[in-house]
Short mmCIF file of C-alpha atoms in Angstrom, two decimals:
data_model
loop_
_atom_site.label_atom_id
_atom_site.label_comp_id
_atom_site.label_asym_id
_atom_site.label_seq_id
_atom_site.Cartn_x
_atom_site.Cartn_y
_atom_site.Cartn_z
CA MET K 1 4.06 33.01 -1.22
CA LEU K 2 1.63 30.58 0.49
CA ALA K 3 1.94 28.01 -1.94
CA LEU K 4 5.74 28.16 -2.09
CA ARG K 5 6.19 27.75 1.42
CA LEU K 6 3.89 24.67 1.34
CA THR K 7 5.76 23.46 -1.65
CA ARG K 8 8.99 23.74 0.29
CA THR K 9 7.69 22.02 3.14
CA ALA K 10 6.05 19.18 2.01
CA HIS K 11 7.11 15.46 2.56
CA LEU K 12 9.36 13.69 -0.02
CA ALA K 13 6.70 11.53 -1.32
CA VAL K 14 4.62 14.75 -2.07
CA HIS K 15 7.67 16.25 -4.15
CA LEU K 16 8.06 13.01 -5.67
CA ARG K 17 4.60 13.28 -7.14
CA ARG K 18 4.86 16.93 -8.13
CA LEU K 19 8.07 16.14 -9.86
CA LEU K 20 6.13 13.48 -12.03
CA VAL K 21 3.64 16.35 -13.02
CA ALA K 22 6.74 18.50 -14.11
CA VAL K 23 7.95 15.47 -16.16
CA ALA K 24 4.86 14.82 -17.75
CA SER K 25 4.24 18.58 -18.45
CA ALA K 26 7.84 18.75 -19.99
CA GLY K 27 7.21 15.79 -22.51
CA THR K 28 4.01 17.10 -23.56
CA GLY K 29 5.49 20.67 -24.08
CA PHE K 30 8.24 19.04 -26.06
CA LEU K 31 5.80 17.24 -28.22
CA LEU K 32 3.65 20.58 -28.95
CA LEU K 33 6.86 22.39 -29.73
CA CYS K 34 7.74 19.58 -32.26
CA ALA K 35 4.39 19.93 -33.90
CA LEU K 36 5.26 23.52 -34.09
CA GLY K 37 8.65 22.69 -35.56
CA HIS K 38 7.22 20.44 -38.33
CA ALA K 39 4.77 23.34 -39.49
CA LEU K 40 7.56 25.36 -39.80
CA SER K 41 9.82 23.30 -41.67
CA HIS K 42 6.76 21.89 -43.89
CA PRO K 43 4.77 24.92 -44.71
CA ASP K 44 2.87 23.06 -47.59
CA ALA K 45 1.89 20.00 -45.31
CA ALA K 46 -0.60 21.93 -43.04
CA GLY K 47 -2.36 18.50 -42.90
CA ALA K 48 0.05 16.63 -41.50
CA SER K 49 1.13 19.26 -39.01
CA ALA K 50 -2.36 19.50 -37.94
CA LEU K 51 -2.23 15.83 -37.36
CA ARG K 52 0.59 15.92 -35.31
CA LEU K 53 -1.02 18.75 -33.07
CA ALA K 54 -3.96 16.86 -32.68
CA TRP K 55 -2.25 13.65 -31.67
CA CYS K 56 -0.89 15.83 -28.68
CA ALA K 57 -4.26 15.73 -27.11
CA ALA K 58 -3.75 12.45 -25.82
CA PRO K 59 -0.41 13.43 -23.91
CA LEU K 60 -2.24 16.55 -22.69
CA ALA K 61 -5.26 14.77 -21.44
CA ALA K 62 -3.22 12.50 -19.36
CA THR K 63 -0.71 14.91 -18.03
CA VAL K 64 -3.98 17.04 -17.03
CA TYR K 65 -5.50 13.99 -15.26
CA LEU K 66 -2.12 13.28 -13.51
CA ALA K 67 -2.22 16.56 -12.06
CA VAL K 68 -5.64 16.56 -10.95
CA ALA K 69 -4.86 13.20 -8.84
CA VAL K 70 -1.93 14.83 -7.46
CA ALA K 71 -3.63 17.68 -6.03
CA ARG K 72 -6.26 15.85 -4.89
CA THR K 73 -3.80 13.76 -2.73
CA ASP K 74 -1.71 16.77 -1.60
CA PRO K 75 -2.15 16.73 2.54
CA GLY K 76 -1.00 20.52 2.36
CA THR K 77 -4.14 21.83 1.06
CA ARG K 78 -6.92 19.55 2.38
CA PRO K 79 -9.54 21.50 4.29
CA ARG K 80 -9.07 21.13 7.97
CA SER K 81 -11.22 22.50 10.89
CA GLY K 82 -10.29 25.97 12.09
CA LEU K 83 -8.35 26.89 9.07
CA SER K 84 -11.06 29.19 7.84
CA ALA K 85 -10.37 31.35 11.02
CA ILE K 86 -7.14 32.45 9.70
CA GLY K 87 -8.55 33.06 5.92
CA LEU K 88 -7.72 29.46 4.60
CA GLY K 89 -11.05 28.52 3.71
CA PRO K 90 -11.79 26.00 0.88
CA GLY K 91 -11.72 28.71 -1.81
CA ARG K 92 -8.32 29.98 -0.67
CA LEU K 93 -6.99 26.37 -0.39
CA MET K 94 -8.44 25.55 -4.05
CA ALA K 95 -6.48 28.55 -5.10
CA VAL K 96 -3.31 27.57 -3.53
CA SER K 97 -3.72 24.01 -5.24
CA ALA K 98 -4.04 25.71 -8.63
CA THR K 99 -1.19 27.78 -8.06
CA THR K 100 1.12 24.92 -7.10
CA THR K 101 -0.14 22.75 -10.20
CA ALA K 102 0.79 26.03 -12.06
CA LEU K 103 4.26 26.17 -10.78
CA SER K 104 4.96 22.60 -11.63
CA GLY K 105 3.72 22.94 -14.91
CA VAL K 106 5.70 25.80 -15.82
CA LEU K 107 8.89 24.40 -14.49
CA GLY K 108 8.18 21.30 -16.94
CA SER K 109 7.68 23.72 -19.71
CA ALA K 110 10.85 25.58 -19.25
CA ALA K 111 12.50 22.41 -19.32
CA ALA K 112 10.86 21.39 -22.56
CA LEU K 113 12.09 24.64 -24.06
CA LEU K 114 15.54 24.40 -22.71
CA VAL K 115 15.88 20.65 -24.26
CA TYR K 116 14.15 21.88 -27.46
CA LEU K 117 16.42 24.61 -27.99
CA HIS K 118 19.36 22.60 -27.14
CA LEU K 119 18.31 19.92 -30.03
CA ARG K 120 17.88 22.74 -32.17
CA GLY K 121 21.46 23.85 -31.45
CA ASP K 122 20.33 27.38 -30.50
CA LEU K 123 22.11 27.02 -27.22
CA PRO K 124 26.08 27.03 -27.01
CA GLY K 125 27.52 23.44 -28.05
CA GLY K 126 26.34 23.34 -31.44
CA LEU K 127 23.77 21.00 -33.06
CA PRO K 128 23.89 17.50 -31.04
CA PHE K 129 23.37 14.33 -32.53
CA ASP K 130 24.60 15.28 -35.85
CA GLY K 131 21.35 16.92 -36.63
CA VAL K 132 19.24 13.70 -36.62
CA ALA K 133 16.19 15.28 -35.58
CA ALA K 134 16.54 18.56 -37.77
CA ASP K 135 13.59 17.82 -39.69
CA ALA K 136 11.12 17.75 -36.74
CA LEU K 137 12.79 20.49 -34.88
CA ALA K 138 12.77 23.15 -37.66
CA VAL K 139 16.35 23.81 -37.60
CA GLY K 140 17.40 26.78 -39.00
CA PRO K 141 14.11 29.26 -38.95
CA SER K 142 13.60 31.19 -35.71
CA LEU K 143 10.77 30.15 -33.50
CA PRO K 144 7.71 32.61 -33.52
CA ALA K 145 7.53 33.98 -29.93
CA PRO K 146 3.69 34.12 -29.58
CA ALA K 147 3.21 30.46 -30.68
CA THR K 148 5.88 29.30 -28.63
CA LEU K 149 4.49 30.86 -25.54
CA THR K 150 0.94 29.76 -26.49
CA LEU K 151 2.19 26.18 -26.61
CA LEU K 152 4.27 26.57 -23.60
CA THR K 153 1.52 27.95 -21.21
CA LEU K 154 -0.93 25.27 -22.43
CA VAL K 155 -0.31 22.39 -20.31
CA PRO K 156 -0.02 24.82 -17.05
CA ALA K 157 -3.11 26.67 -17.84
CA VAL K 158 -5.28 23.49 -18.67
CA ALA K 159 -3.97 21.94 -15.57
CA SER K 160 -4.34 24.41 -13.00
CA ALA K 161 -8.09 25.27 -14.20
CA ALA K 162 -8.70 21.63 -14.10
CA VAL K 163 -7.45 21.46 -10.40
CA ALA K 164 -9.51 24.53 -9.64
CA HIS K 165 -12.73 23.05 -11.03
CA THR K 166 -12.39 19.81 -9.53
CA LEU K 167 -11.26 21.27 -5.95
CA ARG K 168 -13.72 23.97 -6.14
CA PRO K 169 -16.05 24.75 -2.88
CA ARG K 170 -19.32 23.01 -3.17
CA GLU K 171 -22.59 23.89 -1.55
CA ALA K 172 -24.07 20.64 0.04
CA ARG K 173 -27.32 19.58 -1.15
CA PRO K 174 -30.25 19.53 1.22
CA THR K 175 -30.34 16.12 2.85
CA ARG K 176 -32.14 14.54 5.92
CA ALA K 177 -28.95 15.53 8.06
CA ASN K 178 -28.54 18.71 7.02
CA ALA K 179 -32.01 19.89 5.87
CA PRO K 180 -33.61 22.85 7.93
CA ARG K 181 -36.18 21.78 10.40
CA GLY K 182 -39.88 22.35 9.70
CA TYR K 183 -43.44 22.27 10.75
CA GLY K 184 -44.54 18.56 9.99
CA ARG K 185 -48.08 17.03 10.22
CA PHE K 186 -50.42 18.57 12.67
CA GLY K 187 -47.91 21.37 13.20
CA ALA K 188 -45.32 18.86 14.87
CA TYR K 189 -41.90 20.52 14.78
CA GLY K 190 -39.03 18.46 13.40
CA TRP K 191 -38.59 15.91 10.34
CA GLY K 192 -40.89 13.46 11.78
CA LYS K 193 -40.58 9.87 11.16
CA ALA K 194 -40.30 8.29 7.90
CA ARG K 195 -43.65 6.86 6.36
CA GLU K 196 -43.94 2.96 6.16
CA THR K 197 -46.28 1.16 4.34
CA PHE K 198 -48.92 -1.15 5.27
CA GLY K 199 -47.65 -4.10 7.06
CA ALA K 200 -44.04 -3.45 6.74
CA TYR K 201 -43.43 -3.15 10.43
CA GLY K 202 -44.15 -6.81 10.94
CA ARG K 203 -43.81 -8.47 7.70
CA PHE K 204 -41.96 -11.76 7.79
CA GLY K 205 -40.97 -10.79 11.33
CA ALA K 206 -38.36 -8.60 10.02
CA ARG K 207 -38.29 -5.99 13.22
CA ALA K 208 -38.20 -9.03 15.29
CA ALA K 209 -35.25 -10.37 13.38
CA GLU K 210 -33.28 -7.16 13.17
CA PRO K 211 -30.05 -7.24 15.36
CA ALA K 212 -29.90 -5.06 18.27
CA GLY K 213 -26.79 -3.25 17.14
CA ALA K 214 -28.69 -2.34 13.82
CA ARG K 215 -31.78 -1.34 15.41
CA ALA K 216 -29.76 1.19 17.76
CA ALA K 217 -28.00 2.42 14.49
CA ALA K 218 -31.42 2.98 13.16
CA ASP K 219 -32.90 4.74 16.10
CA ALA K 220 -29.73 7.11 16.69
CA PRO K 221 -29.98 10.44 15.57
CA PRO K 222 -27.98 11.27 11.93
CA GLY K 223 -24.49 12.65 11.96
CA GLU K 224 -23.19 10.68 14.75
CA GLY K 225 -20.11 8.75 14.04
CA THR K 226 -20.33 6.00 16.87
CA LEU K 227 -19.09 2.39 16.27
CA LEU K 228 -21.97 0.08 16.91
CA THR K 229 -21.37 -3.51 17.33
CA GLN K 230 -24.02 -6.38 17.44
CA VAL K 231 -24.45 -7.16 21.34
CA GLY K 232 -25.83 -10.58 22.41
CA ASP K 233 -24.59 -14.09 22.48
CA ALA K 234 -22.44 -14.30 19.32
CA HIS K 235 -20.41 -17.06 18.14
CA PRO K 236 -16.61 -16.54 18.81
CA ALA K 237 -15.84 -17.21 15.08
CA ALA K 238 -17.96 -14.05 14.33
CA ALA K 239 -15.29 -11.54 15.71
CA PRO K 240 -13.76 -10.87 12.54
CA ALA K 241 -16.95 -10.67 10.74
CA ALA K 242 -17.91 -8.24 13.21
CA ALA K 243 -14.64 -6.31 12.63
CA ALA K 244 -15.66 -6.24 9.01
CA GLU K 245 -19.11 -4.71 9.77
CA THR K 246 -17.28 -2.16 11.68
CA ALA K 247 -15.18 -1.08 9.07
CA THR K 248 -18.29 0.39 7.17
CA ALA K 249 -19.60 1.94 10.20
CA THR K 250 -16.09 3.95 10.52
CA ALA K 251 -16.14 4.68 7.05
CA THR K 252 -19.51 6.47 7.14
CA ALA K 253 -17.63 8.64 9.98
CA THR K 254 -14.77 9.43 7.75
CA GLY K 255 -15.11 12.05 5.05
CA ALA K 256 -14.03 11.78 1.37
CA ASP K 257 -11.22 13.97 2.21
CA GLY K 258 -10.10 10.97 4.71
CA ALA K 259 -10.53 13.43 7.96
CA THR K 260 -12.63 11.97 10.70
CA ARG K 261 -15.89 13.91 10.94
CA THR K 262 -17.89 14.67 14.04
CA PRO K 263 -21.50 15.85 14.48
CA ASP K 264 -20.09 19.70 14.82
CA ASP K 265 -18.44 19.52 11.76
CA PRO K 266 -20.00 21.11 8.86
CA PRO K 267 -21.34 18.61 6.21
CA GLU K 268 -19.19 17.42 3.31
CA PRO K 269 -19.19 19.67 0.12
CA ALA K 270 -21.23 17.40 -2.10
CA PRO K 271 -22.67 13.80 -1.87
CA ARG K 272 -20.58 10.91 -3.56
CA PRO K 273 -22.21 10.16 -7.07
CA GLN K 274 -23.95 6.80 -7.40
CA ASN K 275 -21.66 4.63 -9.39
CA SER K 276 -24.39 2.25 -10.39
CA THR K 277 -26.13 4.95 -12.36
CA VAL K 278 -23.38 5.83 -14.30
CA LEU K 279 -22.59 2.45 -15.53
CA PRO K 280 -25.15 2.16 -18.02
CA TRP K 281 -24.02 5.22 -19.52
CA GLY K 282 -20.30 3.88 -19.81
CA ILE K 283 -21.45 0.75 -21.49
CA ALA K 284 -23.55 2.43 -23.94
CA VAL K 285 -20.66 4.90 -24.78
CA LEU K 286 -18.41 1.85 -25.27
CA ALA K 287 -20.76 0.03 -27.26
CA ALA K 288 -21.22 3.34 -29.48
CA GLY K 289 -17.43 3.31 -29.85
CA LEU K 290 -17.13 -0.18 -31.03
CA THR K 291 -19.92 0.41 -33.50
CA VAL K 292 -18.30 3.41 -34.84
CA GLU K 293 -15.07 1.47 -35.14
CA THR K 294 -16.75 -1.52 -36.87
CA TYR K 295 -18.97 0.51 -39.28
CA THR K 296 -15.91 2.63 -40.52
CA GLY K 297 -13.52 -0.06 -40.71
CA ASN K 298 -16.09 -1.92 -42.98
CA ALA K 299 -16.59 1.23 -45.31
CA ALA K 300 -15.64 1.33 -48.76
CA ASP K 301 -13.21 3.80 -48.45
CA ALA K 302 -11.28 2.49 -45.05
CA PRO K 303 -7.59 2.56 -45.03
CA ALA K 304 -5.58 -0.39 -46.04
CA PRO K 305 -4.27 -2.61 -43.18
CA GLY K 306 -1.01 -1.28 -41.85
CA THR K 307 -1.69 2.57 -42.75
CA ALA K 308 -2.73 5.09 -40.38
CA PRO K 309 -6.14 4.74 -39.06
CA SER K 310 -9.02 7.03 -40.63
CA ALA K 311 -10.77 9.58 -38.55
CA GLY K 312 -13.96 7.83 -37.99
CA VAL K 313 -11.69 5.01 -36.22
CA LEU K 314 -9.98 7.75 -34.04
CA ILE K 315 -13.43 8.94 -32.96
CA GLY K 316 -14.44 5.22 -32.11
CA TRP K 317 -11.33 4.70 -30.04
CA ALA K 318 -11.94 8.11 -28.20
CA LEU K 319 -15.61 6.96 -27.37
CA THR K 320 -14.26 3.33 -26.48
CA ALA K 321 -11.84 4.87 -24.06
CA LEU K 322 -14.45 7.27 -22.46
CA GLY K 323 -16.77 4.33 -22.18
CA LEU K 324 -14.33 2.41 -20.10
CA ALA K 325 -13.72 5.56 -17.70
CA LEU K 326 -17.21 5.85 -17.19
CA ALA K 327 -17.87 2.29 -16.40
CA GLY K 328 -14.81 1.84 -14.44
CA PRO K 329 -16.41 3.00 -11.01
CA GLY K 330 -19.39 1.01 -11.59
CA LEU K 331 -17.44 -2.35 -12.54
CA THR K 332 -15.42 -1.66 -9.33
CA GLN K 333 -18.58 -1.23 -7.18
CA LEU K 334 -20.08 -4.63 -9.06
CA CYS K 335 -16.77 -6.37 -8.09
CA GLY K 336 -17.25 -5.50 -4.61
CA ARG K 337 -20.81 -6.72 -4.52
CA LEU K 338 -19.87 -10.13 -6.34
CA LEU K 339 -17.06 -10.63 -3.74
CA GLN K 340 -19.72 -10.38 -0.88
CA ALA K 341 -22.25 -12.61 -2.58
CA ALA K 342 -22.77 -16.40 -1.63
CA ARG K 343 -22.65 -16.16 2.13
CA PRO K 344 -19.33 -14.50 2.31
CA GLY K 345 -16.76 -14.99 5.41
CA ALA K 346 -14.90 -12.12 6.99
CA LEU K 347 -12.06 -11.87 4.47
CA ARG K 348 -14.54 -11.47 1.34
CA LEU K 349 -16.86 -9.33 3.28
CA LEU K 350 -13.95 -6.76 4.18
CA ALA K 351 -12.44 -6.82 0.66
CA GLY K 352 -15.97 -6.23 -0.80
CA ARG K 353 -16.92 -3.38 1.33
CA VAL K 354 -13.95 -1.56 0.77
CA LEU K 355 -13.85 -2.21 -2.88
CA MET K 356 -17.63 -0.57 -2.72
CA GLU K 357 -16.24 2.39 -0.52
CA GLU K 358 -13.26 2.95 -2.71
CA SER K 359 -15.07 2.66 -6.13
CA HIS K 360 -15.40 6.26 -6.81
CA ARG K 361 -11.64 6.80 -6.24
CA ILE K 362 -9.88 4.17 -7.95
CA GLY K 363 -12.75 2.88 -10.39
CA ARG K 364 -12.07 5.61 -13.05
CA PRO K 365 -8.11 5.41 -12.97
CA LEU K 366 -8.66 1.60 -13.55
CA GLY K 367 -10.96 2.21 -16.47
CA VAL K 368 -8.45 4.69 -18.11
CA VAL K 369 -5.59 2.23 -17.52
CA ALA K 370 -7.88 -0.42 -19.42
CA ALA K 371 -8.36 1.87 -22.23
CA VAL K 372 -4.47 2.45 -22.51
CA ALA K 373 -3.63 -1.19 -22.36
CA ALA K 374 -6.37 -1.73 -25.16
CA ALA K 375 -4.65 0.59 -27.15
CA ALA K 376 -1.37 -0.66 -26.68
CA TYR K 377 -2.81 -3.92 -27.84
CA VAL K 378 -4.02 -2.71 -30.79
CA SER K 379 -0.74 -0.93 -31.76
CA THR K 380 1.40 -3.99 -31.02
CA THR K 381 -0.86 -6.52 -32.98
CA VAL K 382 -1.85 -4.37 -35.99
CA TYR K 383 1.02 -2.23 -36.53
CA ASP K 384 3.85 -4.73 -35.62
CA GLY K 385 4.86 -5.50 -39.13
CA ASP K 386 4.44 -3.48 -42.26
CA GLY K 387 2.53 -0.71 -40.51
CA PRO K 388 3.85 3.03 -40.18
CA ALA K 389 7.16 2.77 -37.93
CA PHE K 390 6.93 4.30 -34.90
CA GLY K 391 9.80 7.07 -34.51
CA PRO K 392 11.04 8.63 -31.38
CA LEU K 393 8.39 11.31 -30.94
CA SER K 394 5.61 8.33 -31.16
CA THR K 395 7.35 6.44 -28.63
CA LEU K 396 7.61 9.44 -26.31
CA GLY K 397 3.99 10.08 -26.59
CA ALA K 398 3.11 6.46 -25.91
CA LEU K 399 5.44 6.28 -22.84
CA LEU K 400 3.88 9.54 -21.53
CA VAL K 401 0.29 8.30 -22.04
CA ALA K 402 1.04 4.99 -20.41
CA GLY K 403 3.23 6.46 -17.48
CA CYS K 404 0.90 9.14 -16.77
CA THR K 405 -2.29 6.68 -16.23
CA VAL K 406 -0.29 4.26 -14.31
CA ALA K 407 0.95 7.03 -12.04
CA THR K 408 -2.62 8.35 -11.62
CA LEU K 409 -4.00 4.84 -10.39
CA LEU K 410 -1.25 4.63 -8.09
CA THR K 411 -1.73 8.27 -6.88
CA ALA K 412 -5.51 7.14 -6.55
CA ALA K 413 -4.52 3.97 -4.44
CA VAL K 414 -2.63 6.14 -2.07
CA GLU K 415 -5.57 8.41 -1.84
CA ALA K 416 -7.71 5.73 -0.88
CA ARG K 417 -5.38 4.42 1.68
CA HIS K 418 -5.08 7.40 3.27
CA ALA K 419 -8.97 7.80 3.32
CA ARG K 420 -9.30 4.63 5.13
CA ALA K 421 -6.64 4.95 7.69
CA ASP K 422 -8.96 5.61 10.45
CA THR K 423 -10.95 2.43 9.36
CA THR K 424 -7.65 0.36 9.44
CA ASP K 425 -6.62 1.65 12.79
CA ALA K 426 -10.24 0.76 14.29
CA LEU K 427 -9.95 -2.63 13.04
CA LEU K 428 -6.64 -3.23 14.54
CA ARG K 429 -8.12 -1.98 17.72
CA LEU K 430 -10.93 -4.38 17.62
CA GLY K 431 -8.18 -7.28 17.07
CA ALA K 432 -8.27 -7.85 13.46
CA PRO K 433 -4.85 -9.44 12.49
CA PRO K 434 -2.52 -7.56 10.10
CA THR K 435 -2.51 -10.62 7.81
CA THR K 436 -6.07 -10.46 7.36
CA LEU K 437 -5.75 -6.90 6.32
CA ARG K 438 -2.96 -7.84 3.88
CA ALA K 439 -4.91 -10.93 2.42
CA ALA K 440 -7.87 -8.65 1.91
CA ALA K 441 -5.79 -6.21 0.10
CA ALA K 442 -4.53 -9.14 -2.02
CA VAL K 443 -8.28 -10.35 -2.79
CA ARG K 444 -9.14 -6.96 -3.91
CA ALA K 445 -6.20 -6.76 -6.40
CA ALA K 446 -7.12 -10.10 -7.48
CA ALA K 447 -10.75 -9.45 -8.03
CA LEU K 448 -10.07 -6.27 -10.04
CA LEU K 449 -7.54 -8.15 -12.35
CA ALA K 450 -10.09 -10.83 -12.85
CA LEU K 451 -12.78 -8.62 -13.84
CA PHE K 452 -10.64 -5.76 -15.92
CA GLY K 453 -8.26 -8.14 -17.46
CA PRO K 454 -10.70 -9.92 -19.63
CA LEU K 455 -12.62 -7.09 -20.26
CA THR K 456 -9.79 -5.14 -21.49
CA LEU K 457 -8.75 -8.27 -23.97
CA VAL K 458 -12.26 -8.52 -25.36
CA VAL K 459 -12.36 -4.77 -26.14
CA ALA K 460 -8.95 -4.71 -27.24
CA VAL K 461 -9.62 -7.53 -29.90
CA LEU K 462 -12.87 -5.80 -30.80
CA ALA K 463 -11.14 -2.74 -31.32
CA ALA K 464 -8.58 -4.45 -33.55
CA LEU K 465 -10.81 -6.16 -35.90
CA PRO K 466 -11.69 -3.20 -38.01
CA LEU K 467 -8.27 -2.48 -38.79
CA ASP K 468 -7.17 -6.20 -39.50
CA HIS K 469 -9.41 -7.12 -42.26
#
């Protein structure tokens, strides 16, 4: 009942995002039912039916990925202070999010079943379109109820399980801010001060050249979200740069859920993963995928040009897509660092800091979109002439995967915008003009396009070489 109430009282944008999940679930359910229909109408072609069912894994993964992104941006199930007192703790809110996702998936599966039965002619009105799709829909034999229910419940079950796994309550790892105090050296109570190496205090005048604001921030107790600015005789032209520096300080006082954190609030569920450590793994997986594609395409039993790709090529494509998804956050963080290189001004500094802060939110969807774009390039260049014709079901699957990935990227951008709302308000209060914020957004978009565009083209060309020889 709580999930239904939150669904009914949500904003229009939230309803539109949930409707996208229902539409994606309907498309995936329809493709699964079509695979079942092909198996019923061609009992002697079990391999072809299994291949059709295996190709449904891509729309299923895209739908689940979109459902998780929509659940993360749902404001009705976001943890807030005081909700645990009325029984709405993190675990209960996670269950509400999973239930809401399951409701959207069930709605889409029901719509897919109605459309499928209508195209089969099982509903009043006869067989539409003169039975053009009778071969794929298994017109005539009755559908087995257990198989139909299993396929229709696959999308809601997997999506709700993925949402529950993503939004599950996590215990905070012991850090300096929330670690229990103990007895330090010589029986002193507390954490003690960080140990410094010999000569680190006055080496090259580092302590003397440290700004007063940074020194106060270093000496302040952990957990405080106070905005610290540099005091002293600063040049008037440095005001936008100071505002850009404040953006990072405010972001530290804002949690991953977008809510402003105070010293009395509990710590965040888990620390943010380090994108720089995942980048080498993503590059390694990407290189492995391209290697598998090249080796399989140059083998003696490689398929002829224009025919369906072999299993080795498909495995290489999957590894390539996984590598781009893993490398996306690290590449986004690297893009932010490059924007701040070579004596940046206020505009590049603000754009770079925001990119580094949002790399864990928009990096992976960017990598997935790059992988889908590379696959689309391969499909249009290799299979554009005498290759296998793309039927309506293949077109539906391609549109479903592309639409889900783009919608996931837009949803992640909305989540990042909500997360930095407090930072934007702080910059406006400090006197930063709105045109500067819009220009910083344009710089971020241009930098990401300049990095991911050529990378996608290079990966697509390398992936198409084994199939174009």
